CSV table of C-alpha atoms and ligand atoms in Angstrom, one decimal:
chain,number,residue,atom,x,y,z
A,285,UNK,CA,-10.1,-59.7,-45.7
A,286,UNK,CA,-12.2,-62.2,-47.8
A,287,UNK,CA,-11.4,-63.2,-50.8
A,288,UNK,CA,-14.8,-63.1,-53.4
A,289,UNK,CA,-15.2,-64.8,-56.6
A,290,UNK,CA,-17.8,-62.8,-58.8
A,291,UNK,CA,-20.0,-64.9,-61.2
A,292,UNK,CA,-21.1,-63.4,-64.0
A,293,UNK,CA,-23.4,-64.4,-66.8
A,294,UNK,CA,-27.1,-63.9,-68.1
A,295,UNK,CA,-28.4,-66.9,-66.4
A,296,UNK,CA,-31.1,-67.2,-69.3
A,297,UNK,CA,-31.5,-70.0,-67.4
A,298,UNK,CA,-29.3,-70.8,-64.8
A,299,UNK,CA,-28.2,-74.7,-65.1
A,300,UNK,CA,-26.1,-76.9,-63.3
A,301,UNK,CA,-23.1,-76.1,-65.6
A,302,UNK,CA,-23.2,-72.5,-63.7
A,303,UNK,CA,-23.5,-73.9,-60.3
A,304,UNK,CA,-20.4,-76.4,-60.9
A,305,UNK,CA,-18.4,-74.2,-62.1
A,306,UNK,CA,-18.9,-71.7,-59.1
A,307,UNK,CA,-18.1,-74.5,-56.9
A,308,UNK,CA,-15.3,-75.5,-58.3
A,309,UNK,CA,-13.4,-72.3,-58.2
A,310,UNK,CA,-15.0,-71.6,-54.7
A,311,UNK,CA,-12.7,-74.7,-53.7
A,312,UNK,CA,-9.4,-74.0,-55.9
A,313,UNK,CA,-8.9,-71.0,-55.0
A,314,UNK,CA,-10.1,-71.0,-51.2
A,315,UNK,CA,-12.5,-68.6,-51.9
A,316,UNK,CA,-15.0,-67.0,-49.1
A,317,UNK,CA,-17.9,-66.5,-51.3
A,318,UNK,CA,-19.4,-66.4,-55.2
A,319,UNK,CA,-21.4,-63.7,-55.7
A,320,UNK,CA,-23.8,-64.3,-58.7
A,321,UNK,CA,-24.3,-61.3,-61.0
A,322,UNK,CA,-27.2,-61.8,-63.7
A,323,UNK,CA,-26.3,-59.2,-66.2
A,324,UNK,CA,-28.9,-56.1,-66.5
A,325,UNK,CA,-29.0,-55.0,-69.8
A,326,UNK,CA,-26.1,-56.5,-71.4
A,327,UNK,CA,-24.5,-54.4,-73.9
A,328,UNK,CA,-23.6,-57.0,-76.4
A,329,UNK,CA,-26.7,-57.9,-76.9
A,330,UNK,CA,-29.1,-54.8,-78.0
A,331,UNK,CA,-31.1,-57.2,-80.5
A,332,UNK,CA,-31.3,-60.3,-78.1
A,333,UNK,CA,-34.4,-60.9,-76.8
A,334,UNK,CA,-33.3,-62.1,-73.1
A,335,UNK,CA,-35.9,-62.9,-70.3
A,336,UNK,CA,-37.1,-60.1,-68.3
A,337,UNK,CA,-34.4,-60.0,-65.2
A,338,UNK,CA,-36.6,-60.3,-62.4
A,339,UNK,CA,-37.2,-63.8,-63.4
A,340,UNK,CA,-33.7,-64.3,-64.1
A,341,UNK,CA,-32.5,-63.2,-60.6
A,342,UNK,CA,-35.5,-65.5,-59.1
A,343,UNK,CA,-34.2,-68.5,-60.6
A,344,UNK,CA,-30.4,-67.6,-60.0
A,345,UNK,CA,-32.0,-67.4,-56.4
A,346,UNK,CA,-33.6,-70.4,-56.5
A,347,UNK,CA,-31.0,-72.3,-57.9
A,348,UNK,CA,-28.1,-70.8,-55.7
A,349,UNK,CA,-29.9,-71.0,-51.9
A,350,UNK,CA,-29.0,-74.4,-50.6
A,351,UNK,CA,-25.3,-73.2,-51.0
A,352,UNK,CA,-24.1,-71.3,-47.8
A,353,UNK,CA,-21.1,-69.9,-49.9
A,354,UNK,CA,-23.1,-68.7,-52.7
A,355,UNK,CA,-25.1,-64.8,-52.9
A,356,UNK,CA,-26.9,-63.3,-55.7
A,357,UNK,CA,-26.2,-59.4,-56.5
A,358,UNK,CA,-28.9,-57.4,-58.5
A,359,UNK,CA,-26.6,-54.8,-58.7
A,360,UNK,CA,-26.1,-54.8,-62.9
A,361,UNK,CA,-30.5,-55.4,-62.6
A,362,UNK,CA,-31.2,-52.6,-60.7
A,363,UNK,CA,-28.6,-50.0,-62.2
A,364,UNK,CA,-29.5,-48.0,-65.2
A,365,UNK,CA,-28.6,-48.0,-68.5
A,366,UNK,CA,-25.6,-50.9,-70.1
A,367,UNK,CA,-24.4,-53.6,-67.6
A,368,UNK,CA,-20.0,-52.9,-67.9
A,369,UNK,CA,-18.3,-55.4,-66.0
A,370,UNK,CA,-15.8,-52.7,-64.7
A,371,UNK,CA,-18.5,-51.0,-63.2
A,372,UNK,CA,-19.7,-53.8,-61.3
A,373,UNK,CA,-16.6,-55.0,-60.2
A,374,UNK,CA,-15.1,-51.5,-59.2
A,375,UNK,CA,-18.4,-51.0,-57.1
A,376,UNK,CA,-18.6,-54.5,-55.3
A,377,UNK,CA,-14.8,-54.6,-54.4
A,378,UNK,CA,-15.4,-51.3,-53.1
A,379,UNK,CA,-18.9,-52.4,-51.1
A,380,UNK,CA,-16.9,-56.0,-50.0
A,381,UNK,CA,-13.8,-54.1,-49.3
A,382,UNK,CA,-11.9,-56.7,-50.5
A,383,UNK,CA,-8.1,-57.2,-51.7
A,384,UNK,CA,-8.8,-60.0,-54.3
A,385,UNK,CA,-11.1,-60.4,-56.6
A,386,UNK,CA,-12.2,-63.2,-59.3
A,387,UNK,CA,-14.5,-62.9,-62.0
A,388,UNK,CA,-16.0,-65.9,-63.8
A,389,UNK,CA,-17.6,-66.6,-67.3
A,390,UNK,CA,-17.8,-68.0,-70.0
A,391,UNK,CA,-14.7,-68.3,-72.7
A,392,UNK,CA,-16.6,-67.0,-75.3
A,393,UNK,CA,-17.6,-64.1,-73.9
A,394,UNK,CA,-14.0,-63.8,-72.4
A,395,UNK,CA,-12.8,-64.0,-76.0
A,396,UNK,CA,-15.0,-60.5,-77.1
A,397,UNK,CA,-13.2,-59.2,-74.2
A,398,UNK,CA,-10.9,-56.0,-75.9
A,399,UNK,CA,-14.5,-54.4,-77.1
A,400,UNK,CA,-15.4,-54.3,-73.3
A,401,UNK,CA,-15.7,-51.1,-71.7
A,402,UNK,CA,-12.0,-50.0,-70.0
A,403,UNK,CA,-11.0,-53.5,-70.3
A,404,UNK,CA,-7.4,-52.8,-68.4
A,405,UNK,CA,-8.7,-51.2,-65.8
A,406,UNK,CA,-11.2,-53.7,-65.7
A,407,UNK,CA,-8.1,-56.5,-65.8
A,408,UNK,CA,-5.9,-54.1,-63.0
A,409,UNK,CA,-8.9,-54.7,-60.6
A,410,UNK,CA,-9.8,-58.8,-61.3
A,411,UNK,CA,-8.5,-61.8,-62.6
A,412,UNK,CA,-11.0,-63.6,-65.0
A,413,UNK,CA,-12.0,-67.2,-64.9
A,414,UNK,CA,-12.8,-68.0,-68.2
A,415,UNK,CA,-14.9,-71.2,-68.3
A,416,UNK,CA,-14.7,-73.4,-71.2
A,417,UNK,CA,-16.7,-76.1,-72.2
A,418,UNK,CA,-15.1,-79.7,-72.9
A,419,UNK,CA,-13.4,-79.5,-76.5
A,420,UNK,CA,-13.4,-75.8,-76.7
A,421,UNK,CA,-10.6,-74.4,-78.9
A,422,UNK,CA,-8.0,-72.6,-76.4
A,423,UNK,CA,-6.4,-71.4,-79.0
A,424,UNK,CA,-8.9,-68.6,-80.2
A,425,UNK,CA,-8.8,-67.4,-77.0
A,426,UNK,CA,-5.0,-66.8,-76.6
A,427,UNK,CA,-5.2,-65.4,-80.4
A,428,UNK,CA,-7.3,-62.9,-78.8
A,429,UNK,CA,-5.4,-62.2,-75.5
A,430,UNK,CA,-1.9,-61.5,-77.8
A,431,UNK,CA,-2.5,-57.8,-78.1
A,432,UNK,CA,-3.1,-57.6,-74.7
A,433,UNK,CA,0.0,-56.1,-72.2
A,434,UNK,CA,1.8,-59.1,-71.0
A,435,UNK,CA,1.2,-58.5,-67.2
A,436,UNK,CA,-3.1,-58.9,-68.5
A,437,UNK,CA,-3.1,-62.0,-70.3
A,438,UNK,CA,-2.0,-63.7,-66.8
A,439,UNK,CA,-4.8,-62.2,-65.4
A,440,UNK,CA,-6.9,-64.6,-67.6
A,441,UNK,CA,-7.1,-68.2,-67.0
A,442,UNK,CA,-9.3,-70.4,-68.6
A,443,UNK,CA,-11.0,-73.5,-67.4
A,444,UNK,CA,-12.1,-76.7,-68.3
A,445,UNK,CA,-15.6,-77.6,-66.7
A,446,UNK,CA,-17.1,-80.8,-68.0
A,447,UNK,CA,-20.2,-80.1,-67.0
A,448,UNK,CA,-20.5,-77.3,-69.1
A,449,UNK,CA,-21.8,-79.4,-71.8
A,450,UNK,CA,-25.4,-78.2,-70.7
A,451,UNK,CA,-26.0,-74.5,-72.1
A,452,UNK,CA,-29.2,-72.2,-71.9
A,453,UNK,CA,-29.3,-71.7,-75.3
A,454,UNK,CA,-30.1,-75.9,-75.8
A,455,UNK,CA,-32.2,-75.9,-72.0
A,456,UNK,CA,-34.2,-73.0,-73.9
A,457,UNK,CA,-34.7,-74.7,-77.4
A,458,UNK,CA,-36.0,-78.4,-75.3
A,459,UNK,CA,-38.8,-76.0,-73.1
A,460,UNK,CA,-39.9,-74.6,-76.8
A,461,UNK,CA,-39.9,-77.5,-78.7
A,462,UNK,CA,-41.7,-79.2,-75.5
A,463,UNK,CA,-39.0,-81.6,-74.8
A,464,UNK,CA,-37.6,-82.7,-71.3
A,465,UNK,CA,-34.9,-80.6,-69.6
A,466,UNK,CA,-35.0,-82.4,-66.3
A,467,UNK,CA,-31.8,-83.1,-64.1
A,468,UNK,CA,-29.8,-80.3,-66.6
A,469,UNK,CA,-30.5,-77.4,-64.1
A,470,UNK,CA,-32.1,-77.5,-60.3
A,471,UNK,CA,-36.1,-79.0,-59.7
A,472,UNK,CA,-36.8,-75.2,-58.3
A,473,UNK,CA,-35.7,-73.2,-61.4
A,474,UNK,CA,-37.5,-76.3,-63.6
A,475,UNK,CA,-41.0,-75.6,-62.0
A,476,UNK,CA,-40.3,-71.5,-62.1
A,477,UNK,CA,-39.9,-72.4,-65.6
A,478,UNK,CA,-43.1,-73.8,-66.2
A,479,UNK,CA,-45.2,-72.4,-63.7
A,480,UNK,CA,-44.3,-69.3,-65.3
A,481,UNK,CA,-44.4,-70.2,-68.6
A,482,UNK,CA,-41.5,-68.8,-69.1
A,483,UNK,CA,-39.4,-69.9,-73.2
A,484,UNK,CA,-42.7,-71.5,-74.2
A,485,UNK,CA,-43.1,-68.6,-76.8
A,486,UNK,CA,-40.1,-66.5,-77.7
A,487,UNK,CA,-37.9,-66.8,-80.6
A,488,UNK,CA,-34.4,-66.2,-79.7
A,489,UNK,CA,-31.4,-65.1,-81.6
A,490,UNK,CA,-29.4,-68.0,-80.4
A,491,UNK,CA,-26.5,-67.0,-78.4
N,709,NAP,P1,-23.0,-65.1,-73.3
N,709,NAP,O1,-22.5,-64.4,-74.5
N,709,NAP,O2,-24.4,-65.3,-73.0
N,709,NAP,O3,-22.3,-66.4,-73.0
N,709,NAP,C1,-21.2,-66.8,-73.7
N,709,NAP,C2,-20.9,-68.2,-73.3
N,709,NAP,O4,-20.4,-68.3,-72.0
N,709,NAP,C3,-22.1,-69.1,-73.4
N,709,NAP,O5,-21.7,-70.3,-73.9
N,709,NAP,C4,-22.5,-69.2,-71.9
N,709,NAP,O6,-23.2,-70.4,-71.6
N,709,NAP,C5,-21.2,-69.2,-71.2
N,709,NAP,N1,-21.3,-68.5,-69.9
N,709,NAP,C6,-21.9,-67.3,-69.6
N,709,NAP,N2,-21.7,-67.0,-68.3
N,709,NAP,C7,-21.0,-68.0,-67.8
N,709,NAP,C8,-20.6,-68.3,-66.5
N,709,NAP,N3,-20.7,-67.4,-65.5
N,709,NAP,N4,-19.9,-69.5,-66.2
N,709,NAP,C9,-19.8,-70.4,-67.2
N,709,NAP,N5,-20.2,-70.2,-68.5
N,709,NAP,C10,-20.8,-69.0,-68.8
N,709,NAP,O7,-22.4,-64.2,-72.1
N,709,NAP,P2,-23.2,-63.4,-71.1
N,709,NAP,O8,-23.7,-64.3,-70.1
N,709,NAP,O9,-24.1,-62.5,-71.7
N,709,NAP,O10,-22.0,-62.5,-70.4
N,709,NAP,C11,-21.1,-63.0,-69.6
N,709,NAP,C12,-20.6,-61.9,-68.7
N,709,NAP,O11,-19.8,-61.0,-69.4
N,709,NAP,C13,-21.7,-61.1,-68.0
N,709,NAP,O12,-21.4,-60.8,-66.7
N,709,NAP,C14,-21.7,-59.8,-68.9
N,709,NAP,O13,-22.2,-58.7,-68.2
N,709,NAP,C15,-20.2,-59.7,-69.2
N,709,NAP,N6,-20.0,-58.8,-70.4
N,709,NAP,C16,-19.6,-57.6,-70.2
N,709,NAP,C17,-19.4,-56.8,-71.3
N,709,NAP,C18,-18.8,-55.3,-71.0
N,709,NAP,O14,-18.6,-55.0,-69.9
N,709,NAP,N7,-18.7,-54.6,-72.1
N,709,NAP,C19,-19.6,-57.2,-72.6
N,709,NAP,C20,-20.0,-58.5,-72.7
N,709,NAP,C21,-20.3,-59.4,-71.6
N,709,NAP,P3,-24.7,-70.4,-71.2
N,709,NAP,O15,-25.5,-69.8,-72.3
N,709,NAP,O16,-25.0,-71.8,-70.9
N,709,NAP,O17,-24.7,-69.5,-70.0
């Protein structure tokens, strides 16, 4: 059976960070494939203003194709209603029939992770990957992962990626402000940027 590594995330834009990070697990853990999940309607942020996800899935395609290993799922997209994580991952290990599963994101969003919908069953099914970037203070996160059972918090492992020094949030602020954002995220999703004018005029809660 193959073992998948799910990538989750709102990709609002995809950058390099994302794709390194997906490669690098791919390799540690002799994964099969990573599976790239931009997130639907994500229910932590109801007053966000996030881009509209058919873009977002177009440049998580764009970005993603010259890698044989990596997919992209519209599964949270095309659902109804919230995105939950433990609905996504109970349907794809189900659709992939597969006996292992990662899932990979970002630390902070790890660290909210007790408000998430049926977060042990969520934590029976997957281990996280919890991407951090350089400097990041582990110890938050293990604060948060004491009043977890002891068998969950193994299921957690965080990760240092270097080249998650590049965030949307920043690649978003440079296209506003008209600044340069070249080499932080793939030539594709650059021009998809601007050919669809696409952060040029919305003000976003930063995230
Ligand atoms: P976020 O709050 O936008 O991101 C938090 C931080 O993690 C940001 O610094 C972000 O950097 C980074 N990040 C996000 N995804 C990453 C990834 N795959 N690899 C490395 N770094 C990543 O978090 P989000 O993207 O909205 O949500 C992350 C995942 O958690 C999504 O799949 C979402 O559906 C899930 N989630 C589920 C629930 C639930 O089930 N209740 C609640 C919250 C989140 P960038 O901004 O540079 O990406």
């Amino acid at each position: 059976m193959p073992d998948i590594c799910l990538m989750g995330g709102t990709f609002d834009p995809i950058h390099y960070g994302h794709l390194v990070v997906a490669e690098e697990v791919r390799q540690r853990f002799h994964l099969d494939k990573v599976v790239f999940i931009p997130a639907g309607k994500p229910p932590h942020k109801r007053n966000q203003t996030i881009s509209d996800a058919q873009h977002r899935v177009n440049m998580t395609r764009l970005a993603t194709s010259s890698n044989p290993y990596f997919e992209v799922s519209t599964i949270e997209v095309d659902r109804q209603g919230f995105s939950y994580t433990v609905d996504t991952v109970d349907q794809l290990r189900r659709s992939f029939q597969v006996d292992k599963i990662y899932f990979i994101t970002g630390a902070d969003a790890v660290l909210e992770i007790l408000t998430w919908k049926d977060v042990e069953k969520l934590l029976s099914m997957t281990n996280f990957i919890a991407a951090t970037r350089p400097g990041y203070d582990l110890n938050n996160l293990k604060e948060t992962l004491k009043s977890l059972p002891d068998p969950f918090i193994k299921k957690i492992l965080p990760l240092e990626v270097p080249a998650l020094s590049i965030s949307s949030s920043d690649i978003r602020r440079r296209v506003r402000e008209g600044r340069s954002f070249k080499y932080l995220l793939p030539e594709s999703v650059e021009k998809y940027i601007y050919k669809n004018n696409i952060y040029k005029n919305n003000i976003y809660v930063s995230s």
